[in-house]
């Protein structure tokens, strides 16, 4: 989602700012911009094209400076347009002409009371050039400015309701940038005689590896060769000086080579065997301590699990519910994070709250975690792909997947490694609760170790999936069916097709077909079916016959021993092997490939699908 990069330096910082934006492109955006302090005034370039074009615009306009901020925007308030793009400048009241263009600001998050502030500032004579909630912050700081930028920012922030990370500089104070966070991630990069702020340490890869993770309520004042940190006191009355540890973080650049692949999504699909192997690399046996020191004590105290997640991570949690209840024998609820915090629930302090997030910065999931803790549920664990993320810092326990950087917006390897982490959690809880003996542990570990090889076998099905994709590319609707453990996999398959091919797709438990969705089935409606050889196979076959009787076209991913054969109206791709409880991980891979190749056939922007963002840092 939105990205921030800012810097104070003695060199021309514009190339560094724009390179930082390039590293954040994978998060998704629809406009971008850069602003600098140059020649005693504010200058900027903004674009609704890609970051590469922004560099050309800045060079063409001669924009260069040692002080600046840059931004990629994912539209919330106001359409994707240049006048809504960041950075925003303040436009002072007409009676104070010299104040026009005094403040430059970029912002991630949402200001919930922007309408109220906009009305107040209009009454004071401020003119608004955009429809964004962000512009009100620039005007508010301008209104409060009295010669000290830090003081103006500190006065403005308590008036903002919502979530934000901001970086701001002033025309009247060269070589100074002030930044702050509340509910949206922001880091400080410590350099030699220069300092940086960014929404993600990845943006600073190659510039500095010395990172300070700002905490909620922190404000940082960057000046030439120095920085100061302050934090809003508990009573909210004043800011006090604080210190935060400087960590060495070797962030990976987002500019990963594509190699022989057409898109990052395809590359990441094929990286799944390695990602799974890496995730399992440090696992020598099943133990609660895989999830952190003190995990055994926590697991002994809990008697239920609450999973909080969004999107693809929510579907991973739904798969885990089947595992946790059937293997660990522990009651489990799975909640969409954005819904959980806004409904009345019945808290239980003996609950293990599990969050699942690829980035570790998902705003809805972070907010849901804080809500659960406020309700008295203090046993928290996250399954996350970023060890330095806010989610890992907020939770007592963690399992870090080792998927590596995922550039494509549509998650693939992050999802399958999340499932691996959740399966390990299931086994650890089962062991703690007396439901996993040594023989079962050895068998489970053997299956996990073989999983990368099994996924490699599924990837070999790509030519057959490509043939199906040519048919799907001509469709506008599709149904996905699964039963039991594989129903969430059908949901994930439908989501992938929607995300990148823009084909309307829905998923249902196959038994629900006759309770409504069957009305949609015609010869023009492809019905994708996940058909493992499990206890529900015969029931699933009956559901498939319901489709065929209505003239529907079935596309079935079937285990080799299911005795489902191809014939007119029934298309079958055979999976290499049945994999028991881990079958869900294998069956999602061809669904990823189907979505990918269908999108390629339709000519969509696979890695950056319209309207979507990789890291969702607003509610």
Coordinates of C-alpha atoms in Angstrom, one line a residue, residues 50-502:
X50 CA 5.0 4.3 -12.5
X51 CA 7.9 5.4 -10.3
X52 CA 10.3 5.1 -13.2
X53 CA 8.4 7.9 -15.0
X54 CA 8.7 10.0 -11.8
X55 CA 12.5 10.0 -12.0
X56 CA 12.3 11.4 -15.5
X57 CA 9.9 14.1 -14.4
X58 CA 12.1 15.1 -11.6
X59 CA 15.2 15.2 -13.8
X60 CA 13.3 17.2 -16.5
X61 CA 12.3 19.8 -13.9
X62 CA 15.8 20.0 -12.4
X63 CA 14.6 18.9 -9.0
X64 CA 17.6 18.2 -6.7
X65 CA 18.2 18.8 -3.0
X66 CA 19.5 17.3 0.2
X67 CA 16.1 17.5 1.9
X68 CA 13.1 15.8 0.6
X69 CA 10.2 13.4 0.9
X70 CA 8.6 10.9 -1.5
X71 CA 5.5 8.8 -1.6
X72 CA 3.5 6.1 -3.4
X73 CA -0.3 6.5 -2.9
X74 CA -3.0 3.9 -3.0
X75 CA -6.2 5.9 -3.3
X76 CA -8.7 6.1 -0.4
X77 CA -10.0 9.6 -0.3
X78 CA -10.2 11.0 -3.8
X79 CA -9.6 9.3 -7.2
X80 CA -6.1 8.4 -8.5
X81 CA -5.2 11.8 -10.0
X82 CA -2.2 14.1 -10.0
X83 CA -3.9 16.7 -7.8
X84 CA -4.6 14.0 -5.2
X85 CA -1.1 12.6 -5.3
X86 CA 1.4 13.2 -2.5
X87 CA 3.3 15.2 -1.4
X88 CA 0.8 17.8 -0.5
X89 CA 1.6 21.5 0.0
X90 CA -0.1 23.8 2.4
X91 CA -2.0 26.7 0.8
X92 CA -2.1 29.5 3.3
X93 CA -5.0 32.0 3.8
X94 CA -5.2 34.6 1.1
X95 CA -4.5 37.3 3.7
X96 CA -1.1 35.7 4.4
X97 CA 0.2 35.2 0.9
X98 CA 3.7 34.4 2.0
X99 CA 2.4 31.3 3.8
X100 CA 1.4 29.6 0.6
X101 CA 3.4 26.5 -0.1
X102 CA 5.2 26.6 3.3
X103 CA 4.6 23.0 4.4
X104 CA 5.2 19.8 2.4
X105 CA 3.8 16.5 3.7
X106 CA 3.3 12.8 2.8
X107 CA 1.0 10.5 4.8
X108 CA 0.0 6.9 5.1
X109 CA -3.2 5.9 6.8
X110 CA -6.6 7.5 7.2
X111 CA -7.7 10.6 9.1
X112 CA -11.2 9.9 10.3
X113 CA -12.0 13.5 11.4
X114 CA -10.8 15.1 8.2
X115 CA -14.2 16.6 7.4
X116 CA -14.3 18.4 10.7
X117 CA -10.8 19.7 10.3
X118 CA -11.4 20.7 6.6
X119 CA -14.4 22.8 7.6
X120 CA -12.4 24.5 10.4
X121 CA -9.4 25.2 8.1
X122 CA -11.6 26.5 5.3
X123 CA -13.1 28.9 7.8
X124 CA -9.6 30.1 8.5
X125 CA -9.1 30.8 4.8
X126 CA -7.2 27.7 3.6
X127 CA -7.8 26.6 0.1
X128 CA -8.0 22.9 -0.7
X129 CA -6.6 21.5 -4.0
X130 CA -7.4 17.8 -3.4
X131 CA -10.1 15.5 -2.1
X132 CA -7.7 13.8 0.2
X133 CA -7.8 13.5 4.0
X134 CA -4.1 14.1 3.9
X135 CA -4.2 17.8 2.8
X136 CA -5.9 18.8 6.1
X137 CA -2.7 17.7 8.0
X138 CA -0.5 20.0 5.9
X139 CA -2.8 23.0 6.4
X140 CA -3.2 22.2 10.1
X141 CA 0.6 22.2 10.6
X142 CA 0.9 25.4 8.6
X143 CA -1.8 27.0 10.8
X144 CA 0.1 26.0 14.0
X145 CA 3.5 26.9 12.6
X146 CA 5.3 29.6 14.6
X147 CA 9.0 29.1 13.6
X148 CA 9.5 25.6 14.9
X149 CA 8.4 22.7 12.7
X150 CA 8.7 20.1 15.5
X151 CA 6.5 22.1 17.8
X152 CA 3.9 22.6 15.1
X153 CA 3.8 18.9 14.3
X154 CA 3.5 18.0 18.0
X155 CA 0.6 20.4 18.4
X156 CA -1.1 19.0 15.3
X157 CA -0.9 15.3 16.0
X158 CA -3.2 15.1 19.0
X159 CA -5.9 16.6 16.9
X160 CA -5.8 13.8 14.4
X161 CA -8.2 10.8 14.8
X162 CA -7.3 7.7 12.9
X163 CA -4.1 6.1 11.8
X164 CA -1.1 7.8 10.3
X165 CA 2.5 7.8 9.4
X166 CA 3.6 11.3 8.2
X167 CA 6.8 13.0 7.0
X168 CA 6.9 16.7 6.7
X169 CA 9.3 19.6 6.0
X170 CA 9.0 23.4 5.9
X171 CA 10.1 26.0 3.4
X172 CA 11.5 28.1 6.3
X173 CA 13.7 25.4 7.8
X174 CA 16.2 23.8 5.4
X175 CA 17.8 20.5 6.3
X176 CA 15.0 19.4 8.6
X177 CA 12.3 16.7 8.3
X178 CA 9.9 15.7 11.0
X179 CA 8.1 12.4 10.9
X180 CA 5.6 10.6 13.2
X181 CA 3.6 7.4 13.5
X182 CA 0.3 6.3 15.1
X183 CA -1.2 3.1 13.8
X184 CA 0.9 3.0 10.6
X185 CA 4.4 1.7 10.3
X186 CA 7.5 4.0 10.1
X187 CA 11.2 3.4 10.6
X188 CA 14.2 5.7 11.0
X189 CA 17.3 4.9 9.0
X190 CA 20.6 6.1 10.7
X191 CA 23.4 7.0 8.3
X192 CA 26.7 8.8 8.3
X193 CA 25.9 12.5 8.3
X194 CA 22.5 11.8 6.8
X195 CA 19.3 10.2 8.1
X196 CA 16.2 8.8 6.6
X197 CA 12.6 7.8 7.4
X198 CA 10.6 5.2 5.5
X199 CA 7.5 3.1 5.9
X200 CA 9.5 -0.1 5.4
X201 CA 13.2 -0.8 6.0
X202 CA 13.3 -2.4 2.5
X203 CA 13.1 1.1 1.0
X204 CA 16.5 1.9 2.6
X205 CA 18.3 -1.3 1.5
X206 CA 21.7 -0.3 0.1
X207 CA 21.5 3.1 1.8
X208 CA 21.7 2.1 5.5
X209 CA 21.3 -1.1 7.5
X210 CA 21.0 0.8 10.8
X211 CA 17.3 0.9 11.6
X212 CA 15.2 2.3 14.5
X213 CA 11.6 1.0 14.6
X214 CA 9.4 3.8 15.8
X215 CA 6.8 3.0 18.3
X216 CA 3.2 4.2 18.4
X217 CA 3.2 7.9 19.3
X218 CA 6.8 8.5 18.4
X219 CA 8.0 11.7 16.6
X220 CA 11.4 11.9 15.0
X221 CA 13.2 15.2 14.2
X222 CA 15.8 14.7 11.5
X223 CA 18.5 17.4 11.0
X224 CA 21.9 17.5 9.4
X225 CA 23.9 14.8 11.1
X226 CA 21.6 14.5 14.1
X227 CA 18.1 13.2 15.1
X228 CA 15.9 13.4 18.1
X229 CA 13.1 11.1 19.2
X230 CA 10.1 12.1 21.4
X231 CA 7.0 10.3 22.5
X232 CA 3.6 11.5 23.6
X233 CA 3.3 11.0 27.3
X234 CA 0.8 8.6 28.8
X235 CA -1.5 11.4 29.9
X236 CA -1.3 12.8 26.3
X237 CA -0.3 16.2 27.6
X238 CA 3.2 16.6 26.3
X239 CA 6.0 15.0 24.3
X240 CA 9.1 13.7 26.2
X241 CA 12.5 12.7 24.9
X242 CA 13.0 8.9 24.4
X243 CA 15.6 6.6 23.1
X244 CA 15.0 3.6 20.8
X245 CA 17.5 0.8 20.0
X246 CA 19.3 1.0 16.7
X247 CA 19.2 -2.4 15.0
X248 CA 21.2 -3.8 12.1
X249 CA 18.7 -5.0 9.5
X250 CA 19.8 -6.5 6.3
X251 CA 16.7 -5.7 4.3
X252 CA 16.3 -7.4 0.9
X253 CA 15.8 -5.2 -2.1
X254 CA 12.5 -5.5 -3.9
X255 CA 14.4 -5.4 -7.2
X256 CA 14.8 -9.2 -7.4
X257 CA 15.8 -10.6 -10.8
X258 CA 13.0 -12.3 -12.7
X259 CA 15.3 -14.8 -14.4
X260 CA 13.4 -16.9 -16.9
X261 CA 10.0 -16.0 -15.6
X262 CA 7.5 -13.6 -17.2
X263 CA 6.2 -12.2 -13.9
X264 CA 7.1 -12.2 -10.2
X265 CA 4.0 -14.2 -9.4
X266 CA 5.1 -17.0 -11.7
X267 CA 8.5 -16.9 -10.1
X268 CA 7.1 -17.0 -6.6
X269 CA 4.8 -19.9 -7.5
X270 CA 7.8 -21.9 -8.6
X271 CA 9.8 -20.8 -5.5
X272 CA 7.4 -22.6 -3.2
X273 CA 9.4 -25.8 -2.8
X274 CA 12.5 -23.8 -1.7
X275 CA 10.3 -21.5 0.5
X276 CA 8.8 -24.4 2.2
X277 CA 12.2 -26.1 2.7
X278 CA 13.6 -22.9 4.1
X279 CA 10.7 -22.5 6.5
X280 CA 11.3 -26.1 7.8
X281 CA 15.0 -25.7 7.9
X282 CA 15.3 -24.9 11.6
X283 CA 12.7 -27.4 12.6
X284 CA 14.4 -30.5 14.0
X285 CA 11.5 -31.8 16.0
X286 CA 8.0 -30.8 17.2
X287 CA 8.3 -28.6 20.2
X288 CA 6.3 -25.6 21.5
X289 CA 9.6 -23.7 21.7
X290 CA 9.6 -23.4 17.9
X291 CA 7.3 -20.5 18.6
X292 CA 9.5 -18.8 21.2
X293 CA 10.7 -19.0 24.7
X294 CA 7.9 -19.7 27.1
X295 CA 5.6 -21.2 24.5
X296 CA 5.2 -24.5 26.5
X297 CA 3.9 -22.6 29.5
X298 CA 1.5 -20.6 27.3
X299 CA 0.2 -23.7 25.4
X300 CA -0.5 -25.4 28.8
X301 CA -2.6 -22.5 29.9
X302 CA -4.9 -22.2 26.8
X303 CA -7.9 -24.3 26.0
X304 CA -9.1 -22.6 22.8
X305 CA -7.7 -20.8 19.8
X306 CA -8.8 -17.6 18.1
X307 CA -7.3 -16.9 14.7
X308 CA -7.4 -13.3 13.3
X309 CA -6.5 -12.5 9.7
X310 CA -7.5 -10.9 6.4
X311 CA -7.8 -12.1 2.8
X312 CA -5.5 -15.0 1.8
X313 CA -4.2 -15.2 5.4
X314 CA -7.8 -15.6 6.6
X315 CA -8.1 -18.7 4.3
X316 CA -4.9 -20.1 5.8
X317 CA -6.5 -19.7 9.2
X318 CA -9.6 -21.5 8.0
X319 CA -7.5 -24.4 6.9
X320 CA -5.8 -24.4 10.3
X321 CA -9.2 -24.6 12.0
X322 CA -9.7 -28.1 10.5
X323 CA -6.2 -29.2 11.6
X324 CA -6.4 -27.7 15.1
X325 CA -9.8 -29.3 15.9
X326 CA -9.1 -32.7 14.3
X327 CA -5.5 -33.2 15.3
X328 CA -4.9 -31.0 18.4
X329 CA -8.5 -31.4 19.6
X330 CA -8.7 -27.8 20.6
X331 CA -11.8 -25.6 19.8
X332 CA -10.9 -22.9 17.2
X333 CA -12.6 -19.8 15.8
X334 CA -11.4 -17.9 12.8
X335 CA -12.4 -14.3 12.5
X336 CA -11.9 -11.7 9.7
X337 CA -9.8 -9.1 11.5
X338 CA -11.7 -6.1 10.2
X339 CA -15.0 -7.6 11.6
X340 CA -13.8 -8.9 15.0
X341 CA -13.0 -5.6 16.6
X342 CA -16.3 -4.1 15.7
X343 CA -18.6 -6.7 17.1
X344 CA -19.5 -7.8 20.6
X345 CA -17.7 -11.0 21.5
X346 CA -17.3 -13.2 24.5
X347 CA -13.6 -13.0 25.6
X348 CA -11.8 -15.9 27.3
X349 CA -8.4 -15.3 28.9
X350 CA -7.5 -18.9 28.2
X351 CA -7.5 -18.3 24.5
X352 CA -4.5 -18.4 22.3
X353 CA -4.9 -15.4 19.9
X354 CA -3.1 -16.3 16.6
X355 CA -2.6 -13.6 14.0
X356 CA -1.6 -14.4 10.4
X357 CA -0.1 -11.8 8.2
X358 CA 2.5 -11.8 5.4
X359 CA 3.8 -8.3 6.0
X360 CA 3.3 -8.1 9.7
X361 CA 1.9 -4.5 9.2
X362 CA -1.7 -5.3 8.1
X363 CA -3.7 -2.5 9.9
X364 CA -6.9 -4.5 10.4
X365 CA -5.1 -7.4 11.9
X366 CA -2.9 -5.3 14.2
X367 CA -6.1 -3.4 15.4
X368 CA -7.9 -6.7 16.0
X369 CA -4.9 -8.0 18.0
X370 CA -4.9 -4.9 20.2
X371 CA -8.7 -5.3 20.7
X372 CA -8.3 -8.9 21.8
X373 CA -5.6 -7.9 24.3
X374 CA -7.9 -5.1 25.6
X375 CA -10.5 -7.8 26.2
X376 CA -8.0 -9.6 28.5
X377 CA -6.7 -12.2 26.0
X378 CA -3.0 -11.8 26.6
X379 CA -1.7 -15.1 25.1
X380 CA -0.7 -14.0 21.6
X381 CA 1.2 -15.6 18.7
X382 CA 1.8 -14.6 15.1
X383 CA 2.6 -16.5 11.9
X384 CA 4.4 -13.9 9.8
X385 CA 7.0 -13.6 7.0
X386 CA 8.8 -10.4 8.4
X387 CA 10.8 -10.9 11.6
X388 CA 11.2 -7.1 12.2
X389 CA 7.5 -6.3 11.6
X390 CA 5.1 -4.6 14.1
X391 CA 3.1 -7.8 14.5
X392 CA 6.1 -9.8 15.6
X393 CA 7.0 -7.0 18.1
X394 CA 3.4 -6.9 19.4
X395 CA 2.9 -10.7 20.0
X396 CA 4.5 -12.7 22.8
X397 CA 5.2 -15.7 20.5
X398 CA 6.0 -15.9 16.8
X399 CA 6.7 -18.3 14.0
X400 CA 8.6 -16.6 11.1
X401 CA 8.0 -18.2 7.8
X402 CA 11.0 -18.0 5.4
X403 CA 9.2 -17.3 2.1
X404 CA 11.5 -14.4 1.2
X405 CA 10.3 -11.2 -0.4
X406 CA 7.0 -11.7 -2.2
X407 CA 6.7 -9.0 -4.9
X408 CA 3.4 -10.1 -6.6
X409 CA 0.4 -8.6 -5.0
X410 CA -1.5 -12.0 -5.2
X411 CA 0.1 -14.1 -2.5
X412 CA 1.5 -17.5 -3.3
X413 CA 4.6 -18.7 -1.4
X414 CA 3.6 -16.6 1.6
X415 CA 0.3 -18.6 1.8
X416 CA 1.8 -22.0 1.5
X417 CA 4.5 -21.2 4.1
X418 CA 1.8 -19.9 6.4
X419 CA 0.1 -23.2 6.1
X420 CA 3.4 -25.0 7.1
X421 CA 3.7 -22.7 10.1
X422 CA 0.1 -23.4 11.1
X423 CA 0.5 -27.1 10.7
X424 CA 3.6 -27.0 13.0
X425 CA 1.5 -25.1 15.5
X426 CA -1.2 -27.8 15.3
X427 CA 1.4 -30.5 16.0
X428 CA 2.9 -28.5 18.9
X429 CA -0.5 -28.0 20.5
X430 CA -1.4 -31.6 20.0
X431 CA 1.8 -32.7 21.6
X432 CA 1.3 -30.4 24.6
X433 CA -2.3 -31.7 25.0
X434 CA -1.2 -35.3 24.8
X435 CA -2.6 -36.0 21.3
X436 CA 0.7 -36.6 19.5
X437 CA 3.0 -39.5 20.5
X438 CA 6.5 -40.1 19.2
X439 CA 5.4 -42.3 16.3
X440 CA 2.9 -39.7 15.1
X441 CA 5.5 -37.0 15.4
X442 CA 8.1 -38.9 13.4
X443 CA 5.4 -39.6 10.7
X444 CA 4.4 -35.9 10.6
X445 CA 8.0 -34.7 10.3
X446 CA 8.6 -37.2 7.5
X447 CA 5.6 -35.9 5.5
X448 CA 6.7 -32.3 6.1
X449 CA 10.2 -33.0 4.9
X450 CA 8.9 -34.6 1.7
X451 CA 6.5 -31.7 1.1
X452 CA 8.9 -29.6 -1.1
X453 CA 9.4 -32.6 -3.4
X454 CA 5.6 -33.2 -3.6
X455 CA 5.0 -29.5 -4.5
X456 CA 7.7 -29.8 -7.2
X457 CA 5.7 -32.7 -8.7
X458 CA 2.6 -30.5 -8.8
X459 CA 4.5 -27.7 -10.6
X460 CA 5.2 -30.2 -13.4
X461 CA 1.5 -30.0 -14.2
X462 CA 1.9 -26.5 -15.6
X463 CA 1.4 -27.4 -19.3
X464 CA -1.9 -29.0 -18.6
X465 CA -3.0 -26.0 -16.5
X466 CA -2.1 -23.7 -19.4
X467 CA -4.4 -25.6 -21.7
X468 CA -7.3 -25.0 -19.3
X469 CA -6.4 -21.3 -18.9
X470 CA -7.1 -20.7 -22.6
X471 CA -10.7 -21.8 -22.0
X472 CA -11.0 -19.8 -18.8
X473 CA -9.7 -16.6 -20.4
X474 CA -12.9 -16.4 -22.4
X475 CA -15.2 -16.7 -19.4
X476 CA -16.5 -14.0 -17.1
X477 CA -17.7 -16.1 -14.2
X478 CA -16.5 -19.3 -12.4
X479 CA -17.5 -21.5 -9.5
X480 CA -15.0 -23.3 -7.2
X481 CA -16.0 -26.3 -5.1
X482 CA -14.3 -28.1 -2.2
X483 CA -15.3 -30.0 0.8
X484 CA -13.9 -30.1 4.4
X485 CA -10.3 -29.1 4.6
X486 CA -10.3 -28.2 0.9
X487 CA -13.2 -25.8 1.0
X488 CA -10.8 -23.0 2.1
X489 CA -8.5 -24.0 -0.7
X490 CA -11.4 -23.5 -3.2
X491 CA -12.0 -20.0 -1.6
X492 CA -8.3 -19.2 -2.1
X493 CA -8.5 -20.4 -5.7
X494 CA -11.5 -18.2 -6.5
X495 CA -9.8 -15.2 -4.8
X496 CA -6.7 -15.7 -7.0
X497 CA -8.7 -15.8 -10.2
X498 CA -10.6 -12.6 -9.1
X499 CA -7.5 -10.7 -8.1
X500 CA -5.5 -11.0 -11.2
X501 CA -7.7 -12.0 -14.1
X502 CA -10.8 -9.9 -13.1

